[in-house]
Amino acid sequence: MSDKNACPGKKSISLSHERCKKYEISYNQTYSNKILNEKELFLKMEDSRELILASAPIMNEIYNFVKGSNFFSILTDNEGCILNVIGDEDILTEAFSFKMIPGAYMDEKSIGTNAMGTALEERSPLQVSGSEHFINVYHRWTCSACPIKDMDGNIIGVLDLTGYSESVHSHTLGMVVAGAKAIENELIANYYKVELSNEKKLQKKRKMIDKINNGYAIYTFDKIVGQDKNFLNVINYAKKIANSRSNILIMGESGTGKELFAQSIHNSSNRALAPFIAINCGAIPINLIEAELFGYEEGSFTGAKAKGNPGKFEIADGGTVFLDEIGEMPLDLQTRLLRVIEEGTISRIGSSKVNVVDVRIIAATNKNLIQEVENGTFRKDLFYRLNVLPLRLPSLRERKNDITLLIEYFMDKISKKLDKKKVPFSSEAIEKLSSYDWPGNIRELENYIELAINTEELPDISNLKINNYDNIDDIMTRPSSINLCSLRDLEKQHIINVLKTTNNNITQAANILAVGRNTLYRKMREYEITVP
């Protein structure tokens, strides 16, 4: 082999390339040499359950920061096996075409020099860009990776952020290192939470869990910013229903503040001193969510803790469970949730013992659940059980009178946080921002202000790259010659038809099929379905 890809400027890269030659990795290789089948991947993910759950919220935070910039985040275990992937649809589809999917190994022996595999070899953070990758097809990428270590300093996984090579920036590696550290802190907190679970005094245990696991609500109604008349009516309605025992369904687009309202409702209720446990039903891998919600007993599955583990409903006893993205919950778990609501009892996986729990459920969704019921992807009886007290949050384009107020609020808050000067807004700029639709709502406006403060100028809103994917309601109602249904009822051809209908958009296809993206990826690999 020639040394055409050698990069002497980085010693770690040069050493890695030498190892790749010994491993007989080909420059023309496209796929990893080792990819697990579905059963093997299930066992692997069960073994890495704690790492996956601790990493999910941090991966989401990192992705939200770079969303729309053609990046995707990867989590691997200590062998380099991909456990979770989240990112922008276009670049994720391209990565999937190279089988950079859950179950694929990214260690050097399997795929050559890359940030994840080489970080494992070097036991330190590093960035690999362009031709520093050993195989040619990876020259399009810039990858920043950092090992994740346990309390004893052993590497248990790797966090990675990958984008196109022209987007390379040294700050990306710093963000990944911070993310890996946050995951390590979360794992430490979880460890002490389990240690404290044997405390005899329930109230003391709850206080400790709250401190360590962030099982408390920090937002109150007085922290919600707005003066629009209709929005104030929504706040007043939320205050009225706060102390009720009935379940609440919060509906609204992404970025409208659904968890902010959920926490405020909890803190205004007679449960304010009890736990507030938030679960993102769309962020937890589908094969782990049941154990996360209901807990499990010793030996109930491969990788289960020796003493079992309590679920979120047990931990939240006496308080509130916030089920975000409830529309992503699998149908079989919807049945179990319905039983919790109707009977007030739960059973851990692998146990016949019934435990009584007193929890109030606040669910949230950005989907049209009535349409999901009609599509057969959401139970009608569960919808009516959750929709006792419906609360619809308006989008930012429905409360444009608040834009100026929100700009001033975020400008003051973020400038203090970053210790930077405020950026002045002209009346013309305010008018232009007020006429913008803000598809990302409050979150998008906040990000825009942070960008302005960091760059010390006002970015042209018309030049910002905003994700403009079709609304899921439009996808559901789009004319089609096929009948879209859940994944349970379909075979290989139906998956192909759904992908064609959504122009190979994995996220939209997964939503239609009522499964997570990782599940759809595994099904596509099982049926050898590829996308261009």
Short mmCIF file of C-alpha atoms in Angstrom, two decimals:
data_model
loop_
_atom_site.label_atom_id
_atom_site.label_comp_id
_atom_site.label_asym_id
_atom_site.label_seq_id
_atom_site.Cartn_x
_atom_site.Cartn_y
_atom_site.Cartn_z
CA MET A 1 0.00 0.00 0.00
CA SER A 2 1.11 3.54 -0.61
CA ASP A 3 1.38 6.25 2.05
CA LYS A 4 -0.88 8.66 0.20
CA ASN A 5 -3.05 9.19 3.30
CA ALA A 6 -0.23 9.62 5.78
CA CYS A 7 -0.40 12.79 7.86
CA PRO A 8 2.99 13.34 9.53
CA GLY A 9 1.77 16.56 11.16
CA LYS A 10 -0.06 14.55 13.79
CA LYS A 11 1.94 11.80 15.44
CA SER A 12 -1.18 10.02 16.65
CA ILE A 13 -2.56 9.93 13.10
CA SER A 14 0.69 8.63 11.64
CA LEU A 15 0.88 5.89 14.27
CA SER A 16 -2.75 5.03 13.60
CA HIS A 17 -2.11 4.69 9.86
CA GLU A 18 0.78 2.33 10.58
CA ARG A 19 -1.52 0.18 12.71
CA CYS A 20 -4.13 0.16 9.93
CA LYS A 21 -1.56 -1.25 7.50
CA LYS A 22 -0.78 -4.03 9.97
CA TYR A 23 -4.50 -4.72 10.26
CA GLU A 24 -4.64 -4.87 6.43
CA ILE A 25 -7.36 -2.23 6.23
CA SER A 26 -7.99 -1.22 2.60
CA TYR A 27 -8.12 2.45 1.57
CA ASN A 28 -11.10 1.49 -0.58
CA GLN A 29 -13.06 -0.11 2.26
CA THR A 30 -16.58 1.32 2.70
CA TYR A 31 -18.18 -0.57 5.59
CA SER A 32 -17.00 -1.67 9.03
CA ASN A 33 -15.64 -5.23 9.12
CA LYS A 34 -17.83 -5.98 12.11
CA ILE A 35 -21.56 -5.24 12.32
CA LEU A 36 -23.79 -6.97 14.88
CA ASN A 37 -27.07 -8.62 13.96
CA GLU A 38 -30.29 -7.58 15.68
CA LYS A 39 -30.07 -10.14 18.51
CA GLU A 40 -26.42 -9.36 19.20
CA LEU A 41 -27.16 -5.63 19.20
CA PHE A 42 -30.00 -6.09 21.70
CA LEU A 43 -27.65 -7.84 24.13
CA LYS A 44 -24.96 -5.23 23.56
CA MET A 45 -27.37 -2.37 24.31
CA GLU A 46 -28.65 -4.11 27.44
CA ASP A 47 -25.06 -4.42 28.66
CA SER A 48 -24.57 -0.68 28.02
CA ARG A 49 -27.94 0.41 29.34
CA GLU A 50 -26.63 2.79 32.01
CA LEU A 51 -24.24 4.48 29.57
CA ILE A 52 -26.95 4.90 26.92
CA LEU A 53 -29.46 6.42 29.35
CA ALA A 54 -26.91 8.75 30.94
CA SER A 55 -25.70 9.90 27.52
CA ALA A 56 -29.07 10.45 25.82
CA PRO A 57 -29.89 13.91 27.29
CA ILE A 58 -26.32 15.18 26.79
CA MET A 59 -26.30 13.97 23.17
CA ASN A 60 -29.61 15.77 22.62
CA GLU A 61 -28.19 18.99 24.10
CA ILE A 62 -25.13 18.83 21.84
CA TYR A 63 -27.29 18.08 18.82
CA ASN A 64 -29.66 20.96 19.57
CA PHE A 65 -26.63 23.25 19.69
CA VAL A 66 -25.44 22.24 16.18
CA LYS A 67 -28.83 21.37 14.70
CA GLY A 68 -29.15 22.43 11.07
CA SER A 69 -25.36 22.52 10.56
CA ASN A 70 -25.03 19.00 9.12
CA PHE A 71 -23.58 17.25 12.16
CA PHE A 72 -24.47 14.03 13.93
CA SER A 73 -23.48 12.66 17.33
CA ILE A 74 -22.41 9.06 17.99
CA LEU A 75 -22.08 7.07 21.21
CA THR A 76 -19.97 3.90 21.24
CA ASP A 77 -19.03 1.42 23.95
CA ASN A 78 -15.45 0.70 25.01
CA GLU A 79 -15.00 -1.61 22.01
CA GLY A 80 -16.10 1.03 19.51
CA CYS A 81 -19.55 -0.50 18.86
CA ILE A 82 -22.09 2.22 17.96
CA LEU A 83 -24.89 2.34 20.54
CA ASN A 84 -26.79 5.49 19.60
CA VAL A 85 -26.83 8.03 16.78
CA ILE A 86 -28.64 11.38 16.55
CA GLY A 87 -28.24 14.14 13.98
CA ASP A 88 -29.44 16.07 10.95
CA GLU A 89 -31.42 13.96 8.51
CA ASP A 90 -29.39 14.55 5.33
CA ILE A 91 -25.97 13.79 6.75
CA LEU A 92 -27.37 10.94 8.85
CA THR A 93 -28.82 9.32 5.74
CA GLU A 94 -25.43 9.59 4.05
CA ALA A 95 -23.69 8.08 7.07
CA PHE A 96 -26.24 5.28 7.10
CA SER A 97 -25.36 4.48 3.49
CA PHE A 98 -21.86 3.67 4.80
CA LYS A 99 -23.45 1.55 7.57
CA MET A 100 -22.46 3.94 10.37
CA ILE A 101 -25.37 2.52 12.33
CA PRO A 102 -26.02 1.00 15.78
CA GLY A 103 -24.15 -2.29 15.93
CA ALA A 104 -21.30 -1.21 13.62
CA TYR A 105 -17.80 -1.20 15.12
CA MET A 106 -15.68 1.93 14.70
CA ASP A 107 -12.45 0.57 16.19
CA GLU A 108 -9.33 0.80 14.03
CA LYS A 109 -9.26 -2.94 13.31
CA SER A 110 -12.76 -2.70 11.83
CA ILE A 111 -12.73 0.59 9.89
CA GLY A 112 -9.28 2.20 10.12
CA THR A 113 -8.30 5.59 11.48
CA ASN A 114 -11.25 7.62 12.77
CA ALA A 115 -11.81 9.78 15.82
CA MET A 116 -13.72 7.16 17.81
CA GLY A 117 -11.41 4.21 17.17
CA THR A 118 -8.22 6.22 17.46
CA ALA A 119 -9.42 7.93 20.66
CA LEU A 120 -9.84 4.45 22.13
CA GLU A 121 -6.29 3.56 21.08
CA GLU A 122 -4.79 6.83 22.34
CA ARG A 123 -7.04 6.94 25.44
CA SER A 124 -7.47 10.68 24.92
CA PRO A 125 -9.63 13.20 23.00
CA LEU A 126 -8.70 13.92 19.41
CA GLN A 127 -10.01 15.25 16.12
CA VAL A 128 -9.64 13.47 12.77
CA SER A 129 -10.49 15.39 9.58
CA GLY A 130 -10.44 14.75 5.84
CA SER A 131 -7.52 12.64 4.60
CA GLU A 132 -6.42 11.94 8.17
CA HIS A 133 -9.02 9.16 7.99
CA PHE A 134 -7.49 5.97 6.62
CA ILE A 135 -10.29 4.87 4.29
CA ASN A 136 -11.16 7.12 1.37
CA VAL A 137 -14.93 7.36 1.87
CA TYR A 138 -14.37 8.92 5.31
CA HIS A 139 -12.34 11.80 3.84
CA ARG A 140 -15.64 13.70 3.65
CA TRP A 141 -15.88 13.75 7.47
CA THR A 142 -14.45 15.76 10.33
CA CYS A 143 -14.81 13.82 13.56
CA SER A 144 -14.17 14.90 17.16
CA ALA A 145 -14.22 12.21 19.85
CA CYS A 146 -13.53 11.89 23.56
CA PRO A 147 -13.37 8.74 25.72
CA ILE A 148 -15.90 8.40 28.53
CA LYS A 149 -14.44 6.98 31.75
CA ASP A 150 -15.92 5.45 34.87
CA MET A 151 -15.07 6.41 38.45
CA ASP A 152 -11.95 4.21 38.35
CA GLY A 153 -10.61 5.78 35.15
CA ASN A 154 -11.57 2.86 32.90
CA ILE A 155 -12.83 3.73 29.42
CA ILE A 156 -16.45 2.65 29.04
CA GLY A 157 -17.36 4.45 25.82
CA VAL A 158 -16.70 7.27 23.39
CA LEU A 159 -18.72 10.39 22.51
CA ASP A 160 -18.26 11.70 18.97
CA LEU A 161 -19.50 14.59 16.84
CA THR A 162 -19.14 14.18 13.07
CA GLY A 163 -19.77 16.62 10.21
CA TYR A 164 -18.47 17.41 6.76
CA SER A 165 -14.73 18.07 6.57
CA GLU A 166 -15.20 21.67 5.45
CA SER A 167 -16.91 22.34 8.81
CA VAL A 168 -13.82 21.42 10.82
CA HIS A 169 -13.26 23.64 13.88
CA SER A 170 -11.12 23.12 16.97
CA HIS A 171 -13.97 24.29 19.21
CA THR A 172 -15.97 21.21 18.19
CA LEU A 173 -13.55 18.99 20.09
CA GLY A 174 -13.91 21.18 23.16
CA MET A 175 -17.68 20.78 23.03
CA VAL A 176 -17.33 16.99 22.81
CA VAL A 177 -14.89 16.89 25.74
CA ALA A 178 -17.37 18.90 27.83
CA GLY A 179 -20.15 16.51 26.78
CA ALA A 180 -18.12 13.44 27.77
CA LYS A 181 -17.40 15.01 31.17
CA ALA A 182 -21.12 15.71 31.65
CA ILE A 183 -21.88 12.04 30.92
CA GLU A 184 -19.25 10.94 33.45
CA ASN A 185 -20.82 13.24 36.07
CA GLU A 186 -24.26 11.83 35.30
CA LEU A 187 -22.98 8.28 35.77
CA ILE A 188 -21.39 9.22 39.10
CA ALA A 189 -24.66 10.82 40.21
CA ASN A 190 -26.58 7.69 39.21
CA TYR A 191 -24.14 5.53 41.18
CA TYR A 192 -24.72 7.50 44.36
CA LYS A 193 -28.45 7.50 43.70
CA VAL A 194 -28.46 3.70 43.76
CA GLU A 195 -26.31 3.68 46.89
CA LEU A 196 -28.83 5.93 48.58
CA SER A 197 -31.81 3.81 47.51
CA ASN A 198 -31.29 1.56 50.56
CA GLU A 199 -31.98 4.41 52.97
CA LYS A 200 -34.85 3.53 55.29
CA LYS A 201 -36.31 7.01 55.56
CA LEU A 202 -38.26 7.72 52.39
CA GLN A 203 -38.19 11.50 52.63
CA LYS A 204 -34.43 11.58 53.16
CA LYS A 205 -33.94 9.30 50.18
CA ARG A 206 -36.08 11.51 47.98
CA LYS A 207 -34.15 14.63 48.94
CA MET A 208 -30.84 12.96 48.12
CA ILE A 209 -32.16 11.63 44.81
CA ASP A 210 -33.45 15.08 43.96
CA LYS A 211 -30.04 16.64 44.54
CA ILE A 212 -28.10 13.99 42.67
CA ASN A 213 -30.44 13.08 39.83
CA ASN A 214 -32.02 16.49 39.23
CA GLY A 215 -35.38 14.97 40.18
CA TYR A 216 -36.90 18.33 40.92
CA ALA A 217 -38.62 21.14 39.06
CA ILE A 218 -36.81 24.47 38.95
CA TYR A 219 -39.24 26.56 36.90
CA THR A 220 -42.25 28.44 38.23
CA PHE A 221 -44.92 30.50 36.52
CA ASP A 222 -43.24 33.76 37.47
CA LYS A 223 -40.26 32.76 35.30
CA ILE A 224 -42.39 32.48 32.17
CA VAL A 225 -41.92 35.56 29.97
CA GLY A 226 -44.84 36.95 28.00
CA GLN A 227 -47.48 39.67 27.85
CA ASP A 228 -49.56 38.55 24.86
CA LYS A 229 -53.20 38.40 25.96
CA ASN A 230 -53.89 34.90 24.68
CA PHE A 231 -50.63 33.60 26.14
CA LEU A 232 -51.50 35.09 29.54
CA ASN A 233 -54.84 33.27 29.33
CA VAL A 234 -52.92 30.02 28.80
CA ILE A 235 -50.79 30.74 31.89
CA ASN A 236 -53.87 31.52 34.00
CA TYR A 237 -55.54 28.30 32.84
CA ALA A 238 -52.38 26.31 33.73
CA LYS A 239 -52.39 27.86 37.23
CA LYS A 240 -56.04 26.85 37.73
CA ILE A 241 -55.42 23.20 36.86
CA ALA A 242 -52.08 22.93 38.70
CA ASN A 243 -53.47 21.54 41.95
CA SER A 244 -55.83 19.05 40.33
CA ARG A 245 -55.14 15.30 40.57
CA SER A 246 -56.19 14.86 36.93
CA ASN A 247 -53.70 14.12 34.17
CA ILE A 248 -52.60 16.90 31.80
CA LEU A 249 -51.74 16.72 28.11
CA ILE A 250 -49.58 19.64 26.94
CA MET A 251 -49.64 20.15 23.17
CA GLY A 252 -47.49 22.47 21.12
CA GLU A 253 -44.73 22.71 18.55
CA SER A 254 -41.11 22.03 19.44
CA GLY A 255 -39.53 24.92 21.30
CA THR A 256 -42.75 26.37 22.79
CA GLY A 257 -41.81 25.55 26.40
CA LYS A 258 -43.73 22.39 27.23
CA GLU A 259 -41.38 21.23 30.02
CA LEU A 260 -41.23 24.77 31.43
CA PHE A 261 -45.01 24.66 31.85
CA ALA A 262 -44.90 21.11 33.23
CA GLN A 263 -42.40 22.12 35.93
CA SER A 264 -44.36 25.27 36.76
CA ILE A 265 -47.55 23.25 37.16
CA HIS A 266 -45.77 20.79 39.46
CA ASN A 267 -44.32 23.61 41.59
CA SER A 268 -47.76 25.21 41.93
CA SER A 269 -49.36 21.97 43.11
CA ASN A 270 -49.48 20.25 46.49
CA ARG A 271 -46.84 17.87 45.11
CA ALA A 272 -44.20 20.60 44.85
CA LEU A 273 -41.97 19.10 47.56
CA ALA A 274 -42.12 15.62 45.98
CA PRO A 275 -40.04 14.41 42.99
CA PHE A 276 -40.55 15.70 39.45
CA ILE A 277 -39.24 13.04 37.08
CA ALA A 278 -38.97 13.89 33.39
CA ILE A 279 -38.67 11.17 30.73
CA ASN A 280 -38.17 11.85 27.03
CA CYS A 281 -39.95 8.94 25.36
CA GLY A 282 -38.23 9.74 22.07
CA ALA A 283 -34.65 9.90 23.41
CA ILE A 284 -34.47 6.49 25.11
CA PRO A 285 -33.85 3.45 22.86
CA ILE A 286 -37.05 1.48 22.40
CA ASN A 287 -35.68 -1.70 23.98
CA LEU A 288 -34.71 0.12 27.20
CA ILE A 289 -37.69 2.36 27.83
CA GLU A 290 -39.83 -0.29 29.59
CA ALA A 291 -37.11 -1.01 32.16
CA GLU A 292 -36.51 2.73 32.57
CA LEU A 293 -40.18 3.46 33.31
CA PHE A 294 -41.13 0.43 35.41
CA GLY A 295 -37.84 -0.93 36.73
CA TYR A 296 -36.67 -4.53 36.81
CA GLU A 297 -35.74 -7.33 39.18
CA GLU A 298 -32.44 -9.17 39.49
CA GLY A 299 -31.74 -11.47 36.53
CA SER A 300 -34.74 -10.28 34.49
CA PHE A 301 -32.55 -9.81 31.40
CA THR A 302 -28.92 -9.92 30.31
CA GLY A 303 -27.03 -7.06 31.90
CA ALA A 304 -29.57 -6.46 34.68
CA LYS A 305 -28.11 -5.15 37.94
CA ALA A 306 -27.58 -7.73 40.66
CA LYS A 307 -30.12 -6.07 42.96
CA GLY A 308 -32.52 -4.92 40.29
CA ASN A 309 -33.41 -1.29 39.68
CA PRO A 310 -36.43 0.92 40.48
CA GLY A 311 -38.25 2.56 37.59
CA LYS A 312 -39.11 6.22 37.20
CA PHE A 313 -42.66 5.69 38.47
CA GLU A 314 -41.35 4.26 41.74
CA ILE A 315 -38.85 7.09 42.17
CA ALA A 316 -41.59 9.66 41.46
CA ASP A 317 -44.02 8.19 44.02
CA GLY A 318 -45.93 11.07 45.58
CA GLY A 319 -44.85 13.46 42.84
CA THR A 320 -45.14 14.03 39.10
CA VAL A 321 -43.98 12.06 36.06
CA PHE A 322 -43.49 14.20 32.95
CA LEU A 323 -43.68 12.09 29.78
CA ASP A 324 -42.25 14.23 27.00
CA GLU A 325 -42.77 13.16 23.36
CA ILE A 326 -45.50 10.75 24.49
CA GLY A 327 -46.38 10.16 20.82
CA GLU A 328 -43.09 8.22 20.47
CA MET A 329 -44.08 5.61 23.08
CA PRO A 330 -44.40 2.08 21.61
CA LEU A 331 -47.91 0.58 21.53
CA ASP A 332 -47.15 -2.25 23.96
CA LEU A 333 -45.88 0.24 26.55
CA GLN A 334 -48.96 2.39 26.02
CA THR A 335 -50.96 -0.56 27.36
CA ARG A 336 -48.81 -0.72 30.50
CA LEU A 337 -49.06 3.04 31.00
CA LEU A 338 -52.84 2.81 30.73
CA ARG A 339 -52.80 0.25 33.55
CA VAL A 340 -50.76 2.59 35.73
CA ILE A 341 -53.28 5.37 35.16
CA GLU A 342 -56.36 3.19 35.75
CA GLU A 343 -55.11 1.10 38.69
CA GLY A 344 -52.31 3.20 40.20
CA THR A 345 -50.02 0.16 40.30
CA ILE A 346 -46.81 -0.95 38.59
CA SER A 347 -44.83 -4.19 38.37
CA ARG A 348 -41.13 -4.37 37.69
CA ILE A 349 -39.92 -6.45 34.75
CA GLY A 350 -39.36 -10.01 35.99
CA SER A 351 -41.56 -9.58 39.06
CA SER A 352 -45.13 -10.56 39.89
CA LYS A 353 -45.22 -8.16 42.83
CA VAL A 354 -47.60 -5.23 42.39
CA ASN A 355 -46.51 -1.90 43.82
CA VAL A 356 -48.96 0.94 44.47
CA VAL A 357 -47.71 4.32 43.27
CA ASP A 358 -49.20 7.78 43.66
CA VAL A 359 -48.08 9.85 40.70
CA ARG A 360 -49.61 12.58 38.60
CA ILE A 361 -48.88 12.28 34.91
CA ILE A 362 -48.20 15.28 32.71
CA ALA A 363 -47.65 14.25 29.09
CA ALA A 364 -46.47 16.43 26.23
CA THR A 365 -46.36 16.08 22.46
CA ASN A 366 -45.70 18.04 19.29
CA LYS A 367 -47.75 15.53 17.30
CA ASN A 368 -51.44 15.51 16.42
CA LEU A 369 -52.42 12.61 18.69
CA ILE A 370 -55.94 12.45 17.26
CA GLN A 371 -54.37 11.76 13.87
CA GLU A 372 -52.03 9.22 15.50
CA VAL A 373 -55.10 7.47 16.97
CA GLU A 374 -56.68 7.32 13.51
CA ASN A 375 -53.42 5.94 12.09
CA GLY A 376 -53.42 3.19 14.70
CA THR A 377 -50.14 4.31 16.29
CA PHE A 378 -51.63 5.66 19.53
CA ARG A 379 -54.28 4.04 21.72
CA LYS A 380 -57.59 5.86 21.80
CA ASP A 381 -58.29 4.93 25.44
CA LEU A 382 -54.87 6.21 26.53
CA PHE A 383 -55.41 9.46 24.63
CA TYR A 384 -58.64 10.14 26.51
CA ARG A 385 -57.04 9.20 29.84
CA LEU A 386 -54.23 11.70 29.26
CA ASN A 387 -56.34 14.42 27.66
CA VAL A 388 -58.43 15.08 30.78
CA LEU A 389 -56.94 18.57 31.10
CA PRO A 390 -55.65 19.63 27.66
CA LEU A 391 -53.22 22.55 27.53
CA ARG A 392 -52.22 23.93 24.12
CA LEU A 393 -49.18 26.22 23.99
CA PRO A 394 -49.19 28.82 21.20
CA SER A 395 -46.31 29.01 18.74
CA LEU A 396 -44.15 32.13 18.71
CA ARG A 397 -45.73 33.27 15.43
CA GLU A 398 -49.08 33.30 17.30
CA ARG A 399 -47.70 35.66 19.96
CA LYS A 400 -45.53 38.04 17.97
CA ASN A 401 -46.33 40.84 20.41
CA ASP A 402 -43.94 39.06 22.80
CA ILE A 403 -40.94 38.98 20.45
CA THR A 404 -39.50 42.33 21.58
CA LEU A 405 -39.94 41.39 25.23
CA LEU A 406 -38.31 38.00 24.67
CA ILE A 407 -35.39 39.57 22.79
CA GLU A 408 -34.72 41.90 25.72
CA TYR A 409 -35.04 39.02 28.20
CA PHE A 410 -32.66 36.67 26.37
CA MET A 411 -30.23 39.50 25.59
CA ASP A 412 -29.94 40.32 29.28
CA LYS A 413 -29.80 36.70 30.44
CA ILE A 414 -27.31 35.39 27.86
CA SER A 415 -24.98 38.41 27.94
CA LYS A 416 -24.62 37.97 31.71
CA LYS A 417 -24.06 34.22 31.36
CA LEU A 418 -21.38 34.68 28.69
CA ASP A 419 -19.96 37.84 30.28
CA LYS A 420 -20.29 39.66 26.97
CA LYS A 421 -21.78 42.95 25.85
CA LYS A 422 -25.35 43.25 24.69
CA VAL A 423 -25.92 43.77 20.97
CA PRO A 424 -28.14 46.76 20.14
CA PHE A 425 -31.27 46.14 18.05
CA SER A 426 -32.60 48.82 15.72
CA SER A 427 -36.35 49.29 15.20
CA GLU A 428 -35.85 47.99 11.66
CA ALA A 429 -34.21 44.82 12.98
CA ILE A 430 -37.02 44.31 15.51
CA GLU A 431 -39.59 44.68 12.72
CA LYS A 432 -37.76 42.14 10.57
CA LEU A 433 -37.48 39.65 13.43
CA SER A 434 -41.16 40.13 14.23
CA SER A 435 -42.15 39.29 10.67
CA TYR A 436 -40.14 36.04 10.70
CA ASP A 437 -42.14 32.83 11.33
CA TRP A 438 -39.73 31.27 13.87
CA PRO A 439 -40.41 27.60 13.07
CA GLY A 440 -38.18 26.65 16.04
CA ASN A 441 -40.19 28.98 18.32
CA ILE A 442 -38.70 30.24 21.62
CA ARG A 443 -35.70 27.90 21.41
CA GLU A 444 -34.79 29.22 17.96
CA LEU A 445 -35.09 32.85 19.11
CA GLU A 446 -32.90 32.13 22.13
CA ASN A 447 -30.25 30.52 19.90
CA TYR A 448 -30.40 33.51 17.54
CA ILE A 449 -29.76 35.93 20.41
CA GLU A 450 -26.86 33.81 21.68
CA LEU A 451 -25.37 33.81 18.18
CA ALA A 452 -25.71 37.60 18.01
CA ILE A 453 -23.98 38.07 21.38
CA ASN A 454 -21.12 35.75 20.46
CA THR A 455 -20.53 37.34 17.05
CA GLU A 456 -21.21 40.88 18.39
CA GLU A 457 -23.53 41.60 15.47
CA LEU A 458 -27.04 40.79 14.31
CA PRO A 459 -27.06 37.84 11.89
CA ASP A 460 -29.29 38.32 8.86
CA ILE A 461 -32.33 36.21 9.66
CA SER A 462 -32.92 35.55 5.97
CA ASN A 463 -29.49 33.95 5.65
CA LEU A 464 -29.80 31.60 8.62
CA LYS A 465 -30.11 27.98 7.64
CA ILE A 466 -33.32 26.81 9.24
CA ASN A 467 -34.59 23.27 9.04
CA ASN A 468 -37.75 23.39 7.00
CA TYR A 469 -38.93 19.81 7.03
CA ASP A 470 -42.55 19.11 6.25
CA ASN A 471 -44.84 19.16 9.24
CA ILE A 472 -45.71 15.62 10.29
CA ASP A 473 -49.40 16.44 9.88
CA ASP A 474 -48.73 17.23 6.22
CA ILE A 475 -46.90 13.94 5.81
CA MET A 476 -49.79 12.04 7.37
CA THR A 477 -52.35 13.63 5.07
CA ARG A 478 -50.25 13.58 1.88
CA PRO A 479 -52.07 11.67 -0.90
CA SER A 480 -50.59 8.22 -1.43
CA SER A 481 -51.50 5.04 -3.20
CA ILE A 482 -50.43 2.98 -0.19
CA ASN A 483 -51.88 2.61 3.30
CA LEU A 484 -49.31 3.63 5.90
CA CYS A 485 -49.50 1.59 9.11
CA SER A 486 -47.37 0.57 12.09
CA LEU A 487 -44.22 -1.51 11.80
CA ARG A 488 -45.97 -4.53 13.33
CA ASP A 489 -48.07 -5.02 10.18
CA LEU A 490 -45.45 -4.56 7.53
CA GLU A 491 -42.83 -6.58 5.73
CA LYS A 492 -39.89 -5.49 3.63
CA GLN A 493 -41.94 -3.99 0.79
CA HIS A 494 -43.98 -1.79 3.10
CA ILE A 495 -40.84 -0.25 4.62
CA ILE A 496 -39.60 0.43 1.08
CA ASN A 497 -42.94 2.08 0.18
CA VAL A 498 -42.89 4.31 3.29
CA LEU A 499 -39.32 5.39 2.57
CA LYS A 500 -40.30 6.25 -1.01
CA THR A 501 -43.29 8.27 0.21
CA THR A 502 -41.06 10.33 2.53
CA ASN A 503 -38.25 10.71 -0.03
CA ASN A 504 -36.01 8.52 2.15
CA ASN A 505 -36.40 10.81 5.16
CA ILE A 506 -35.60 8.43 8.04
CA THR A 507 -37.19 10.58 10.76
CA GLN A 508 -40.48 11.00 8.92
CA ALA A 509 -40.57 7.33 7.96
CA ALA A 510 -39.94 6.28 11.57
CA ASN A 511 -42.74 8.59 12.75
CA ILE A 512 -45.18 7.07 10.27
CA LEU A 513 -44.18 3.55 11.28
CA ALA A 514 -44.45 4.44 14.99
CA VAL A 515 -40.93 3.23 15.81
CA GLY A 516 -37.64 4.84 16.80
CA ARG A 517 -35.02 5.60 14.17
CA ASN A 518 -32.64 2.97 15.59
CA THR A 519 -35.36 0.31 15.21
CA LEU A 520 -35.98 1.36 11.62
CA TYR A 521 -32.24 1.22 10.90
CA ARG A 522 -32.08 -2.34 12.26
CA LYS A 523 -35.09 -3.41 10.18
CA MET A 524 -33.53 -1.90 7.07
CA ARG A 525 -30.30 -3.77 7.72
CA GLU A 526 -32.23 -6.99 8.35
CA TYR A 527 -34.05 -6.65 5.00
CA GLU A 528 -30.94 -5.27 3.24
CA ILE A 529 -32.76 -2.06 2.34
CA THR A 530 -30.47 0.77 1.26
CA VAL A 531 -31.23 4.39 0.47
CA PRO A 532 -29.44 6.50 -2.14
#
